[in-house]
Structure formats: structure tokens, C-alpha cells
mmCIF file of C-alpha atoms and ligand atoms in Angstrom:
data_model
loop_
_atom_site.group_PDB
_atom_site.id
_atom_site.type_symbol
_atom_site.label_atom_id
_atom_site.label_comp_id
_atom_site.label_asym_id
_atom_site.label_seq_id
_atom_site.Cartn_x
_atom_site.Cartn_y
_atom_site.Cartn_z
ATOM 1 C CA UNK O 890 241.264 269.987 305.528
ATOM 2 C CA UNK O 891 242.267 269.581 301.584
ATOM 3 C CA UNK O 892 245.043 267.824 302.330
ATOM 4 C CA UNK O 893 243.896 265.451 304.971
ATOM 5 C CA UNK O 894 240.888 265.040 302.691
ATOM 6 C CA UNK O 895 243.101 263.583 299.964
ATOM 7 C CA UNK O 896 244.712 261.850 302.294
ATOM 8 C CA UNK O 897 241.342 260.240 303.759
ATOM 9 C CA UNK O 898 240.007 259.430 300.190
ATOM 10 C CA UNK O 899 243.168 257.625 299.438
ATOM 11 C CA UNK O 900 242.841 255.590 302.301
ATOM 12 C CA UNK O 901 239.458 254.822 301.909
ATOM 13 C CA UNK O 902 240.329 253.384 298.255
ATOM 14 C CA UNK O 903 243.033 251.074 299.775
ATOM 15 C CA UNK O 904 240.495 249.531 302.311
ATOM 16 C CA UNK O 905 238.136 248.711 299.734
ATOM 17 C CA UNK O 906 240.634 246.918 297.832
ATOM 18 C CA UNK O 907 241.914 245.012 300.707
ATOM 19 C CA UNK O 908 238.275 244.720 302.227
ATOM 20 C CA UNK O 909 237.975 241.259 303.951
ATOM 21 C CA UNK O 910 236.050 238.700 306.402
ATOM 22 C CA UNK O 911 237.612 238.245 309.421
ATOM 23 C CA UNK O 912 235.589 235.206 308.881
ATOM 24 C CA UNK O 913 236.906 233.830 306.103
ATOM 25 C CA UNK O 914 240.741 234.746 306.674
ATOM 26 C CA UNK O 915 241.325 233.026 309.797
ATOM 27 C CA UNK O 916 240.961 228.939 310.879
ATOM 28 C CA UNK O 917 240.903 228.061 314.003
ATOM 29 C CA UNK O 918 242.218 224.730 315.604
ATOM 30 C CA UNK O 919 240.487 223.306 318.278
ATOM 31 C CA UNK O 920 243.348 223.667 320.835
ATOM 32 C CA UNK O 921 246.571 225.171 320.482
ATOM 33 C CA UNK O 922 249.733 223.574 321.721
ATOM 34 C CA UNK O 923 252.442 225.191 323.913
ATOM 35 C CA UNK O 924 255.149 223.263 322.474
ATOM 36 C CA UNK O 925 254.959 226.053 319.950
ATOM 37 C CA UNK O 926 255.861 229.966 320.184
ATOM 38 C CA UNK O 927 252.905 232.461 320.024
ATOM 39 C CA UNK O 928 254.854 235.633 321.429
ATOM 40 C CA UNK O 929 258.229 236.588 320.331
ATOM 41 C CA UNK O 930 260.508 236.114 323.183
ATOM 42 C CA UNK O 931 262.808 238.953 323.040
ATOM 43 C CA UNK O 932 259.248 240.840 323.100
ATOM 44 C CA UNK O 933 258.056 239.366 326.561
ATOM 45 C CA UNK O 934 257.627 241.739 328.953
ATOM 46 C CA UNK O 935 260.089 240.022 331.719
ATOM 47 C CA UNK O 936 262.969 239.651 328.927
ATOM 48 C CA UNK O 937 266.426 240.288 329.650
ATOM 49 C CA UNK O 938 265.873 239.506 333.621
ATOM 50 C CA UNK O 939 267.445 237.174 335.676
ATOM 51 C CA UNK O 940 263.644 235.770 335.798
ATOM 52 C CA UNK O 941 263.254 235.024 332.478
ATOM 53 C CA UNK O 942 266.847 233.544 331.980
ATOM 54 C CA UNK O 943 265.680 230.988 335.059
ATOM 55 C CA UNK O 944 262.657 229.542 333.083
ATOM 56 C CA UNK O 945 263.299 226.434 331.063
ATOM 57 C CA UNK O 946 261.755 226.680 327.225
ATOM 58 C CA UNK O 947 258.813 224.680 328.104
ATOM 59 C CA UNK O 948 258.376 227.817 331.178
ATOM 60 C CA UNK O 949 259.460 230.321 328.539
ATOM 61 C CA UNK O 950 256.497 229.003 326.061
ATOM 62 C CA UNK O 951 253.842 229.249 328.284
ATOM 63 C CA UNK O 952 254.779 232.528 329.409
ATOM 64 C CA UNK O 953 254.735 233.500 325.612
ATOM 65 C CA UNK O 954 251.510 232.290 325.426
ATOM 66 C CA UNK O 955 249.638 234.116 328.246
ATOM 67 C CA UNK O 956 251.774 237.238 327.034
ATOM 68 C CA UNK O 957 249.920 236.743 323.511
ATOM 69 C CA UNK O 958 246.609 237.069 325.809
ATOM 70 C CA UNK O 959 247.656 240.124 327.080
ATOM 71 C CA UNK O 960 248.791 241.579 324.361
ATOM 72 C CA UNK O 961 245.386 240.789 322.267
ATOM 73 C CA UNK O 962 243.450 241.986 325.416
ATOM 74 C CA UNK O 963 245.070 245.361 325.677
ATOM 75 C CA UNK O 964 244.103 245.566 321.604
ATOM 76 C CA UNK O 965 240.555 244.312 322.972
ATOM 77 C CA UNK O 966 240.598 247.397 325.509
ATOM 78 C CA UNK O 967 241.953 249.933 323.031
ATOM 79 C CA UNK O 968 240.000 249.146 320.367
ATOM 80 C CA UNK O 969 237.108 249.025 322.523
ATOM 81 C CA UNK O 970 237.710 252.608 323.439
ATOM 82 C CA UNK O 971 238.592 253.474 319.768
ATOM 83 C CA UNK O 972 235.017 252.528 318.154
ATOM 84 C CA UNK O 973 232.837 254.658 320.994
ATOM 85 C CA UNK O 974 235.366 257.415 320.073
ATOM 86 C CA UNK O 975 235.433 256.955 315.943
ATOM 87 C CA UNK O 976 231.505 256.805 315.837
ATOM 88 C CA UNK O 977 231.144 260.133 317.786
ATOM 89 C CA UNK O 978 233.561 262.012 314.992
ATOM 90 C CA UNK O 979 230.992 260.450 311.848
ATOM 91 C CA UNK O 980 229.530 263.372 310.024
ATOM 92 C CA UNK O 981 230.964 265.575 312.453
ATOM 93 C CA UNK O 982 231.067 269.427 312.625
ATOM 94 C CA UNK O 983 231.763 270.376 309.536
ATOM 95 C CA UNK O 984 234.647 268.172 309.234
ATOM 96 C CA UNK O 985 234.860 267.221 304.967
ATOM 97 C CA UNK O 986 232.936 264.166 304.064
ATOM 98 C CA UNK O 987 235.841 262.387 302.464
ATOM 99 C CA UNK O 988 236.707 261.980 306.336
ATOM 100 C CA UNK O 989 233.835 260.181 307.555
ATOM 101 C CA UNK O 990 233.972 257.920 304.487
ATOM 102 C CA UNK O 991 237.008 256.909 305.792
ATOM 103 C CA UNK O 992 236.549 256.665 309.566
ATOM 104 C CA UNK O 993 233.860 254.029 308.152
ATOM 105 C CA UNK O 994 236.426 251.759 307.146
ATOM 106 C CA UNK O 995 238.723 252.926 310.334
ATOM 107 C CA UNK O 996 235.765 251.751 312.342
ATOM 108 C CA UNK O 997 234.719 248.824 310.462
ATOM 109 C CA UNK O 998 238.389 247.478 310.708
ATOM 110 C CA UNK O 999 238.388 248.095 314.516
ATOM 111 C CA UNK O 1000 235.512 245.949 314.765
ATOM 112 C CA UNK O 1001 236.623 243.336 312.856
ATOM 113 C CA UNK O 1002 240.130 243.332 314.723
ATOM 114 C CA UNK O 1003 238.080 242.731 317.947
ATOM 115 C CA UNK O 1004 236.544 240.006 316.781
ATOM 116 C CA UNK O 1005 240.113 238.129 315.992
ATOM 117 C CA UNK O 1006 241.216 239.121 319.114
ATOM 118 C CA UNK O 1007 238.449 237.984 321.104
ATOM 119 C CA UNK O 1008 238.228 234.969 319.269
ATOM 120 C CA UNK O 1009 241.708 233.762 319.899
ATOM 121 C CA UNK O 1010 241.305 234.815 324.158
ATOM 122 C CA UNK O 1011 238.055 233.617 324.103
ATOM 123 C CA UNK O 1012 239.287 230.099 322.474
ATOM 124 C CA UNK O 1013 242.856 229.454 323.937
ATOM 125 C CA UNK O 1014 242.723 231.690 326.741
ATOM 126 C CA UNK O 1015 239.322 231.063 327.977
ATOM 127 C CA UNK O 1016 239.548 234.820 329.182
ATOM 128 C CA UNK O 1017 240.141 238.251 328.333
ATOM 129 C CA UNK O 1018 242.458 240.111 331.193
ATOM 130 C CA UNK O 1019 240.305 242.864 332.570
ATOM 131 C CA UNK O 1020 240.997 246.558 331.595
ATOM 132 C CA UNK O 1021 242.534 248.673 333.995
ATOM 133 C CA UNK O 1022 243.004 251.837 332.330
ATOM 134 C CA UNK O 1023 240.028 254.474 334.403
ATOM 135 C CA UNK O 1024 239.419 257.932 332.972
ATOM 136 C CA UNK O 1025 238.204 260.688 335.038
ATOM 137 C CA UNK O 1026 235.886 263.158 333.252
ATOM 138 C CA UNK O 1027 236.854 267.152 333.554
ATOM 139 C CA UNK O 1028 236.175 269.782 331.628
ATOM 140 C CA UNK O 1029 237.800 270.158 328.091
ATOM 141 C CA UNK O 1030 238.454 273.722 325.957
ATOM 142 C CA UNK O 1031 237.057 273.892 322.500
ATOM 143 C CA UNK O 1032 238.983 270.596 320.352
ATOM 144 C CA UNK O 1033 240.901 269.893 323.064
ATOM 145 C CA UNK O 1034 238.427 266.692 323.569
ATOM 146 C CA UNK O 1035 239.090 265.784 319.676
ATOM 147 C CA UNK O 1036 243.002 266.063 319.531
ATOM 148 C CA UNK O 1037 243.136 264.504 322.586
ATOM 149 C CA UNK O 1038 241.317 261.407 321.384
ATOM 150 C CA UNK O 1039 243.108 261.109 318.604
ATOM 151 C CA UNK O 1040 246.423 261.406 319.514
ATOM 152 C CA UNK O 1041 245.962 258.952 322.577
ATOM 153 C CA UNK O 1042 245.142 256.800 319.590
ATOM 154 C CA UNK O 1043 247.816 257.440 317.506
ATOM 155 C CA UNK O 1044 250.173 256.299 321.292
ATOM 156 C CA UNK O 1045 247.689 253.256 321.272
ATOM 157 C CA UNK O 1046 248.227 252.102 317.745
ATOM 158 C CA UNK O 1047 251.939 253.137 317.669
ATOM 159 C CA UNK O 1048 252.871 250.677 320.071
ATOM 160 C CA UNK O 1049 250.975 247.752 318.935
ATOM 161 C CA UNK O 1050 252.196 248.196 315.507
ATOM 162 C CA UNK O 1051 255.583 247.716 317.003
ATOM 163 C CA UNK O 1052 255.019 244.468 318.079
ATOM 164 C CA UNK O 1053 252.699 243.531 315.353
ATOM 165 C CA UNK O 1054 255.068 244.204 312.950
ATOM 166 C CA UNK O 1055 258.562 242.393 314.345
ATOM 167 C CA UNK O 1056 256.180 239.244 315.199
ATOM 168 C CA UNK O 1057 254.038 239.596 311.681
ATOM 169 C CA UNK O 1058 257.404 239.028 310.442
ATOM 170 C CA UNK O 1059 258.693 235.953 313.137
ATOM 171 C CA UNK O 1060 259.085 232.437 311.158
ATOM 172 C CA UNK O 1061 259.410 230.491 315.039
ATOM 173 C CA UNK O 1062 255.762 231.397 315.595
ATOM 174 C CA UNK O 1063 252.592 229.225 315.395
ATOM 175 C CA UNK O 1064 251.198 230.568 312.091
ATOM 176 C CA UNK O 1065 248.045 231.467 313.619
ATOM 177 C CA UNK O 1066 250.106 234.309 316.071
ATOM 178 C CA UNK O 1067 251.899 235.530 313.110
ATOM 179 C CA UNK O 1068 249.044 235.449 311.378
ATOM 180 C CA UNK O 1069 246.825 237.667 313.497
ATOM 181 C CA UNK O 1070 249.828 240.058 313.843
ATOM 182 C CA UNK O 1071 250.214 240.066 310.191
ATOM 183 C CA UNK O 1072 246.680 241.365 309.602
ATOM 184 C CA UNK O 1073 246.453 243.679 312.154
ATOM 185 C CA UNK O 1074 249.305 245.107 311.065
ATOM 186 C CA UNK O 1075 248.308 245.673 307.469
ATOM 187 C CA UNK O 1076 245.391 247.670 308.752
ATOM 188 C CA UNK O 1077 246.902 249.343 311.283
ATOM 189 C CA UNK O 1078 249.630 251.287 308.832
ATOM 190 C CA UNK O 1079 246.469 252.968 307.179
ATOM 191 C CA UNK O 1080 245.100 253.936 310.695
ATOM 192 C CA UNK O 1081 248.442 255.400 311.543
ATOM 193 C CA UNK O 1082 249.153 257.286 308.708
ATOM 194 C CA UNK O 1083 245.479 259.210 309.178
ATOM 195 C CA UNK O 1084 245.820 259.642 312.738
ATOM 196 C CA UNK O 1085 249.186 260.828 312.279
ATOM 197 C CA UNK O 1086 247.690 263.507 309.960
ATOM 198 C CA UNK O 1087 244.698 264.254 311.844
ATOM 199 C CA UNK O 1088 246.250 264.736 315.149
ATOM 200 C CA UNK O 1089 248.838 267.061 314.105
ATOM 201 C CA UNK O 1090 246.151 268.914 312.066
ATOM 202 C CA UNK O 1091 244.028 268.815 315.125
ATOM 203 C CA UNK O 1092 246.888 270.601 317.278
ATOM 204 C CA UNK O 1093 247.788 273.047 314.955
ATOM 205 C CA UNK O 1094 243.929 274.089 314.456
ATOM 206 C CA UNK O 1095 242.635 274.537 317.675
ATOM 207 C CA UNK O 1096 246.087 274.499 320.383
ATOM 208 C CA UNK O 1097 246.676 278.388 319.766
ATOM 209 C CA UNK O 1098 243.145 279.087 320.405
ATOM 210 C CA UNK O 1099 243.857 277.577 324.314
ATOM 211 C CA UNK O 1100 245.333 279.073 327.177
ATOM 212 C CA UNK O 1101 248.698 278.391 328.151
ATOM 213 C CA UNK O 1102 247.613 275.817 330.895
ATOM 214 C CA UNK O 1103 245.664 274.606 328.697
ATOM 215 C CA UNK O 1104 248.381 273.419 326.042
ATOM 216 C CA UNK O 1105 250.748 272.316 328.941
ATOM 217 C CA UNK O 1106 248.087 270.301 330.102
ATOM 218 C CA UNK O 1107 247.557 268.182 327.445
ATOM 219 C CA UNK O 1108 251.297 268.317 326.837
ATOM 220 C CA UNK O 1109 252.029 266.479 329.918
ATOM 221 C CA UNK O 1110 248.798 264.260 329.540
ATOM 222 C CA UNK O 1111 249.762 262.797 326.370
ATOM 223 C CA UNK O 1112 253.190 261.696 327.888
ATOM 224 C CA UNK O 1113 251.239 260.571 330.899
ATOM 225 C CA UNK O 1114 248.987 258.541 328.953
ATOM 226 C CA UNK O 1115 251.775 257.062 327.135
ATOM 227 C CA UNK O 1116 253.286 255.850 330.587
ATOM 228 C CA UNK O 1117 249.443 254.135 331.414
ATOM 229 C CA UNK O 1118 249.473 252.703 328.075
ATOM 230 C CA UNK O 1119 252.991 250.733 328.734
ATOM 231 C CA UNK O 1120 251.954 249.487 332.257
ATOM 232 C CA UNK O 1121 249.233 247.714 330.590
ATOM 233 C CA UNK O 1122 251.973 245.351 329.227
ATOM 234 C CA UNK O 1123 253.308 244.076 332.580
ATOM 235 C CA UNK O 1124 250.001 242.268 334.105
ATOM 236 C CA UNK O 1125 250.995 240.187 337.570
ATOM 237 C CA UNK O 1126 248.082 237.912 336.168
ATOM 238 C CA UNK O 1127 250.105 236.922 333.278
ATOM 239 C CA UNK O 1128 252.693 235.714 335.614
ATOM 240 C CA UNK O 1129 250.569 234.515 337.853
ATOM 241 C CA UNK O 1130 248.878 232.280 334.858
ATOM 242 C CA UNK O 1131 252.524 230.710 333.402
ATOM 243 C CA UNK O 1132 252.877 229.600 336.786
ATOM 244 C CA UNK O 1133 255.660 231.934 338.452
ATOM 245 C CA UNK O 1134 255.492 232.936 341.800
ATOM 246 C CA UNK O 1135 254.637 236.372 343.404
ATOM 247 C CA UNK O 1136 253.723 237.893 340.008
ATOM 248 C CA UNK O 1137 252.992 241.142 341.809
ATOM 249 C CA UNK O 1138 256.916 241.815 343.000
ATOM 250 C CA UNK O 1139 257.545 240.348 339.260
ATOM 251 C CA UNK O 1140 255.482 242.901 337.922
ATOM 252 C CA UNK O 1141 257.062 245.910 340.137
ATOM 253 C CA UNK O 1142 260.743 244.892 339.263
ATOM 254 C CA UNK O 1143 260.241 244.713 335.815
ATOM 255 C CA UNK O 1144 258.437 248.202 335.713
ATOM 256 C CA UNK O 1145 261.477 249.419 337.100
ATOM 257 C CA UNK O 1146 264.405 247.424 335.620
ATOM 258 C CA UNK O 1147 266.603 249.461 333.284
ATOM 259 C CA UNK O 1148 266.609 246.370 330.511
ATOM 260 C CA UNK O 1149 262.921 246.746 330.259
ATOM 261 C CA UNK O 1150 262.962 250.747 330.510
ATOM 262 C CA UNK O 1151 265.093 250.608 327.571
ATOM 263 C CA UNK O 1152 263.096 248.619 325.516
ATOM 264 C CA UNK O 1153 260.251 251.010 326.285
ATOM 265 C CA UNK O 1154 262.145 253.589 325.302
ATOM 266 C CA UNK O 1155 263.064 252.376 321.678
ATOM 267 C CA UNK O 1156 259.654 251.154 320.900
ATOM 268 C CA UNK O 1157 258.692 254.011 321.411
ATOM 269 C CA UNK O 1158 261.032 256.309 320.043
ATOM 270 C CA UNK O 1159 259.459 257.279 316.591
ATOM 271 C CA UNK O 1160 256.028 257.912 318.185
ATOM 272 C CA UNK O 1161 257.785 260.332 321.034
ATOM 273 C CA UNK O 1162 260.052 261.960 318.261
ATOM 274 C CA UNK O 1163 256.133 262.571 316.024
ATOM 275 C CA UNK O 1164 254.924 264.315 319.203
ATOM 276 C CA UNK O 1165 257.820 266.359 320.154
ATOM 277 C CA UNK O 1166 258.282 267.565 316.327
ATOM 278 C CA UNK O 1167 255.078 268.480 316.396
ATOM 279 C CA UNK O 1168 255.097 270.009 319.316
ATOM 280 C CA UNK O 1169 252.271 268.252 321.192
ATOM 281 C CA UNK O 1170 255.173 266.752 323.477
ATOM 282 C CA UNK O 1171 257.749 269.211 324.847
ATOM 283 C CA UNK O 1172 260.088 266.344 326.494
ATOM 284 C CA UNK O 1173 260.004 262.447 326.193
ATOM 285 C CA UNK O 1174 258.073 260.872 328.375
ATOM 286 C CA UNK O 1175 259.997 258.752 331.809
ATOM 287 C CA UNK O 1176 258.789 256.120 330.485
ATOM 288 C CA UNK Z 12 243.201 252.224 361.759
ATOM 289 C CA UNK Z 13 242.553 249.373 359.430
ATOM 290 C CA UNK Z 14 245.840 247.345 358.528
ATOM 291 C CA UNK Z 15 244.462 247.469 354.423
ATOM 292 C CA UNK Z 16 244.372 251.461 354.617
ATOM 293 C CA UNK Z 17 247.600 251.830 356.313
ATOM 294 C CA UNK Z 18 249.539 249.889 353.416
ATOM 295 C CA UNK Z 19 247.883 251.761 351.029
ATOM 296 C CA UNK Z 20 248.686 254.719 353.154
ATOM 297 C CA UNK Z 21 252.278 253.484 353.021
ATOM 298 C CA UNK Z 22 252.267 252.948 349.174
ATOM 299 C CA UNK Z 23 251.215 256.580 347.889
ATOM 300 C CA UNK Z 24 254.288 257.841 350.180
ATOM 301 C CA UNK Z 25 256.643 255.285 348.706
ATOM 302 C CA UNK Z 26 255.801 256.322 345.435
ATOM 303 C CA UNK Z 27 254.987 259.949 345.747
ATOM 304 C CA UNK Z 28 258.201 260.661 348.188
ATOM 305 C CA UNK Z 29 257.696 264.523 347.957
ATOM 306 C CA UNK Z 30 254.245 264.317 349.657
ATOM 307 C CA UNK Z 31 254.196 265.488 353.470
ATOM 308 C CA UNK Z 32 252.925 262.407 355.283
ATOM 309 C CA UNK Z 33 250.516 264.917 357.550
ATOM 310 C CA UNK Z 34 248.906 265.982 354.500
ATOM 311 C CA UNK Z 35 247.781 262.392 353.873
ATOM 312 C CA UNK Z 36 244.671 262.231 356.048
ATOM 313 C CA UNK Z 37 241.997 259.665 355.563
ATOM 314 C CA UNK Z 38 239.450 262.187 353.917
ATOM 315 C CA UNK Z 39 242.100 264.362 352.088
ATOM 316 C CA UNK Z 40 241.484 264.539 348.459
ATOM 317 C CA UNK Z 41 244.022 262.325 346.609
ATOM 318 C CA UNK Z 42 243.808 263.981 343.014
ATOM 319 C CA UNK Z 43 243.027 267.371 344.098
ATOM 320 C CA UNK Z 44 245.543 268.002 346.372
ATOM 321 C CA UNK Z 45 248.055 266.263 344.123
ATOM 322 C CA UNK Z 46 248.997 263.452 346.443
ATOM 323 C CA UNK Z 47 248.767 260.943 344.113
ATOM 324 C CA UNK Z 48 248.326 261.913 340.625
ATOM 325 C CA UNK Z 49 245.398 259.893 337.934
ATOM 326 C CA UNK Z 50 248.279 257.817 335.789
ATOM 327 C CA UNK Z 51 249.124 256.435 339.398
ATOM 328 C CA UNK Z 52 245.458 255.002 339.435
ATOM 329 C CA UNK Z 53 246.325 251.960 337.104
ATOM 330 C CA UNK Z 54 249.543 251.053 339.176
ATOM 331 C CA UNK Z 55 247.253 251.591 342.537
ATOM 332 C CA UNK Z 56 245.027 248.758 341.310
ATOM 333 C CA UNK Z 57 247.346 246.377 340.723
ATOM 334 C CA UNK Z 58 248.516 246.838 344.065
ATOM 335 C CA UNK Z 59 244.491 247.008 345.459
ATOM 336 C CA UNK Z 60 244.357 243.436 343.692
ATOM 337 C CA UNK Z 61 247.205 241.991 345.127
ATOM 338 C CA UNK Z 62 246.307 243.378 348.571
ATOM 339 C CA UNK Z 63 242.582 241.956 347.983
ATOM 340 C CA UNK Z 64 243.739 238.794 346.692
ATOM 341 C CA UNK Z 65 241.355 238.856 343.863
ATOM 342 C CA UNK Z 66 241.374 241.204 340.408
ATOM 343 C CA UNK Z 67 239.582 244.444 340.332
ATOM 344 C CA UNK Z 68 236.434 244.555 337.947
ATOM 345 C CA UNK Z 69 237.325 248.503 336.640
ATOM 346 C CA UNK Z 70 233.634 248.102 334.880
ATOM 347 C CA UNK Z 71 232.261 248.331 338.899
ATOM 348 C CA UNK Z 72 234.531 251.188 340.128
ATOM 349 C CA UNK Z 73 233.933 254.933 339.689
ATOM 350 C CA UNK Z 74 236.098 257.402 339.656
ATOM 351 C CA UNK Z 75 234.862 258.838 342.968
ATOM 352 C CA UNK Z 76 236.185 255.783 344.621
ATOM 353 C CA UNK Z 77 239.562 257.228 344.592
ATOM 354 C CA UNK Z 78 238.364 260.174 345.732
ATOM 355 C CA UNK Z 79 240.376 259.364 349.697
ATOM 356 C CA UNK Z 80 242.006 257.049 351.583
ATOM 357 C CA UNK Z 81 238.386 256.226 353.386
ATOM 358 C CA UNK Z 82 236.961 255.916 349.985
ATOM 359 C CA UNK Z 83 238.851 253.793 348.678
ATOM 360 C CA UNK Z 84 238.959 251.631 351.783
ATOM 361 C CA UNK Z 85 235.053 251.488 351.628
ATOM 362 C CA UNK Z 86 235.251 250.772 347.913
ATOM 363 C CA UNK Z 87 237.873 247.525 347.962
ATOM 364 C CA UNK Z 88 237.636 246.585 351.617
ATOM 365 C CA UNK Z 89 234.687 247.162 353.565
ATOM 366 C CA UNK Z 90 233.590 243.648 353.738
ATOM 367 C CA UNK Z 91 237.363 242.567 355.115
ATOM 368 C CA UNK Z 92 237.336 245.633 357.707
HETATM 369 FE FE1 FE2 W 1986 243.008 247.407 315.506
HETATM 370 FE FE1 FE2 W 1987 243.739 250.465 314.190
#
């Protein structure tokens, strides 16, 4: 673990420095308008179909914004699952202290993300859309249970990155959107660069200890999950809530359209090419 | 046979097309035997929602109510029949 310990302690010393009050770092207006963007538009999930094109900007702004409480409520859901899994690896096995230090921070940051994100559904929204993601429990070989948890949240964190990053960055957005986006994404390029490391460590430690079925398993799994994790960014209720009709058949055709398949494809393209490199993927995902 | 469980019936086929149709009893097991595999689950409850009318609170379901066709009609419909 030497060099994953290194790794840890200089990612511990970088959240100190940019330790902060969610707090402090955010105001809140009493109501936010929707003559403003909150969502990037080329990023809503219905973009580039014939749906989208029919919705006046007023239409197209309110989408944005119920696509914002989506987006914040699948970082609700994930980070949810995150914290119940980062506490259980704290002064763990005989993993090296320098790594709990750190998953102290990775926690506290989790939390604190929550808290932002709840706080602007809670507010605006008046809601958080309900989690849909079930697992079913089975049996797991020895580490398969770790590497698996922390390379589902290496998928997670990939993906919201993506759009934290392009809408951290986009000037047409209400400041408190880019904002949010902004500091999520500041944190989020420390949690990626550990659970980058301590996946593939993960895999390469324990996956030639497994059977064959075994590694296959959690081969096809991961790409599995990675599907799941997408779906949870077409919700009928968001359509349903910007006022289109039959959000459901909205929901199926954009699953399905090739503009939106290909946008899934190059979000995710860095995160499938980690996996497969690594090994812990043995073809993309049909996504 | 209850209209709800035939569409749902009708919806594993349409999107598992290489399932046998006879296999698909009411009590056969879904996951087990492969008829409808666990990152379907998600897309099944968006569909359970729309058939219900109402969204799915995944806090009150359990994995065993996927378990078969009559489970998850008891599960999401019993009260509409
Ligand atoms: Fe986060
Ligand atoms: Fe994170």
C-alpha cells in the first residue's frame, strides 16, 4: 500500500488546506427564478430530440431546472450510499493508517456535499426524486465486497464530475448552479484520483485469488452497474414536473435514441477506457 | 388473470425477447431463472409507477418482491386487483 499511502497522505494535506463550511460558502435566495438557466442545455437528458427542439426557452428553462433536481438527487442517492460504505472501510483490516486519515476527509466532504444538495431540492424543489437504484444481497469472495464498492464509486463519481465540471465552467448559469457544480467538483477530483488508485489496487490484490466466475462476474457487474447508474438520469417525473406530456414514453425514447446513446457513450469514455486498461472491464458497456 | 400482471407479463418479453414465453409462469423465479436480469429492476419500476399511477417508495420494497410475477403483483397491486 506504499504508494497509495503517499498518495492518501497527499490528499489528506490538500483537504485541509481547502477545508470549508458548506455553511459559510453558499447564500441562498429565497426563491429562484426560471427566467434563468440552472442546467446546461446541451446536458439535458432529452437534448438533441425532436422533443426538446419543440419546447420554447421559457419550456426549455424549466425543464433545466427540474433536471438540476435530478441531477442533485442522484448525488443525494450516491452519496448517501457512499458514506454507509466509507465508514465501514475506517481503520479497516490492516489497511495503512494514512488511508483512513484520508477517507475522513473523503467522508466528511460527502457529508457536506449532501447538505448543498439537499439544501438546494429541499429549497427550490420542495423535493428530492426518490431513489430507485435496489441491491440484492448474495454472497461475495474474499475483497470482492471492497473492490466492488469502490469501483461502483469511482462509475458514480466519474459521471457526475462530467457534468460538474462542463457546468462549473458555464457563464449562462444562475451563479448559484455553477456554483454548487464548481465546489463539488473541486472535491470530487481528490475523490477520483484515490478511488482511481484504490480500485485498481483493490483488483490487482485480491482478483487472482477468485475463481474464474468469480472475476467475470464482477466484470460484467461493473458494466451493468454503469448502465443502472445512467438510467438514473432520465426520470419520467422530471418530465412530468416541466409540464410535458406522457413523460413515461419520453423517458423510454430517449433511453433508446441514438443522440442520447452517444452522449452516454462519450461521457463516459475515460471511465470505461480506466476499467478496461485495468482490466476490471473486458468490453464497454451497451450503454 | 389480472390485466396489471399481464402487462407486466408482456413487458419482461418485450425486453428480454430471448425468453420462452412458457417459461414465464406466475411463480417462476424472475432472477434465478434469468428471465429478467437485476439491472432490469430499475427500468421495471419506472414502468410499475407508470402502470400504478403513483411513484414507487424503493425505501418500502424488498428485494423478495421481485422474486415472481405473483409477487410482484401482490407487492404493487393487490389493493387494485
Ligand atoms: Fe460528493
Ligand atoms: Fe465525492
Amino acid at each position: 500500500m506504499e504508494r497509495l499511502a503517499k498518495i492518501a497522505r497527499k490528499l489528506s494535506d490538500a483537504s485541509i488546506k481547502r477545508y470549508n463550511s458548506p455553511y459559510e460558502e453558499f447564500q441562498w435566495p429565497e426563491n429562484l427564478s426560471l427566467d434563468d438557466w440552472h442546467f446546461s442545455p446541451e446536458l439535458i437528458s432529452i437534448y438533441g430530440l425532436e422533443e426538446f427542439d419543440a419546447l420554447n426557452d421559457a419550456q426549455r428553462k424549466k425543464l433545466a431546472f427540474w433536471e438540476t433536481v435530478n441531477f442533485f438527487g442522484i448525488n443525494i442517492h450516491g452519496e448517501k450510499a457512499l458514506i454507509g460504505g466509507l465508514a465501514e472501510h475506517l481503520y479497516y483490516m490492516d489497511w495503512s493508517p494514512e488511508l483512513s486519515e484520508y477517507l475522513h476527509h473523503f467522508l466528511d466532504e460527502e457529508n457536506k456535499h449532501m447538505t448543498v444538495f439537499g439544501t438546494f431540492c429541499h429549497r427550490y424543489g420542495k423535493k428530492v426524486y426518490a431513489d430507485k437504484k435496489m441491491s440484492f444481497p448474495r454472497k461475495y469472495e474474499k475483497g470482492e465486497a471492497d473492490f466492488l464498492f469502490f469501483a461502483k464509486v469511482v462509475i458514480f463519481e466519474e459521471l457526475v464530475d462530467h457534468y460538474n465540471l462542463a457546468m462549473g465552467k458555464d457563464e449562462r448559469l444562475h451563479p448559484l448552479a455553477r456554483q454548487i457544480n464548481q465546489y463539488h467538483h473541486n472535491d470530487e477530483s481528490r475523490h477520483l484520483a484515490f478511488g482511481r488508485e484504490l480500485t485498481k489496487k483493490l483488483f490487482e490484490q485480491w482478483s487472482p485469488t477468485w475463481k474464474p466466475e468469480t472475476v467475470a462476474g464482477v466484470q460484467s457487474y461493473l458494466a451493468n452497474y454503469m448502465v443502472s447508474t445512467w438510467r438514473e438520469y432520465y426520470n419520467p417525473a422530471v418530465y412530468a414536473d416541466a409540464g410535458i406530456d406522457n413523460g413515461y414514453a419520453l423517458y423510454q425514447k430517449a433511453w433508446d435514441a441514438p443522440v442520447c446513446r452517444a452522449h452516454r457513450e462519450a461521457v463516459s469514455r475515460s471511465c470505461i477506457d480506466y476499467f478496461l486498461e485495468n482490466r476490471m472491464m473486458t468490453e464497454a458497456p451497451a450503454l | 388473470m389480472s390485466n396489471f400482471k399481464t402487462q407486466i407479463r408482456d413487458w419482461i418479453l418485450a425486453k428480454n425477447p430471448k425468453v420462452d414465453g412458457a417459461v414465464l409462469t406466475d411463480d417462476a423465479p424472475l432472477l434465478e431463472k434469468k428471465i429478467l436480469t437485476s439491472i432490469q429492476i430499475m427500468d421495471l419500476i419506472l414502468y410499475l409507477e407508470h402502470l400504478q399511477g403513483r411513484p414507487v417508495d424503493i425505501d418500502q420494497v424488498q428485494p423478495e418482491n421481485f422474486h415472481s410475477l405473483n409477487t410482484i403483483h401482490a407487492a404493487f397491486f393487490a389493493a387494485a386487483g
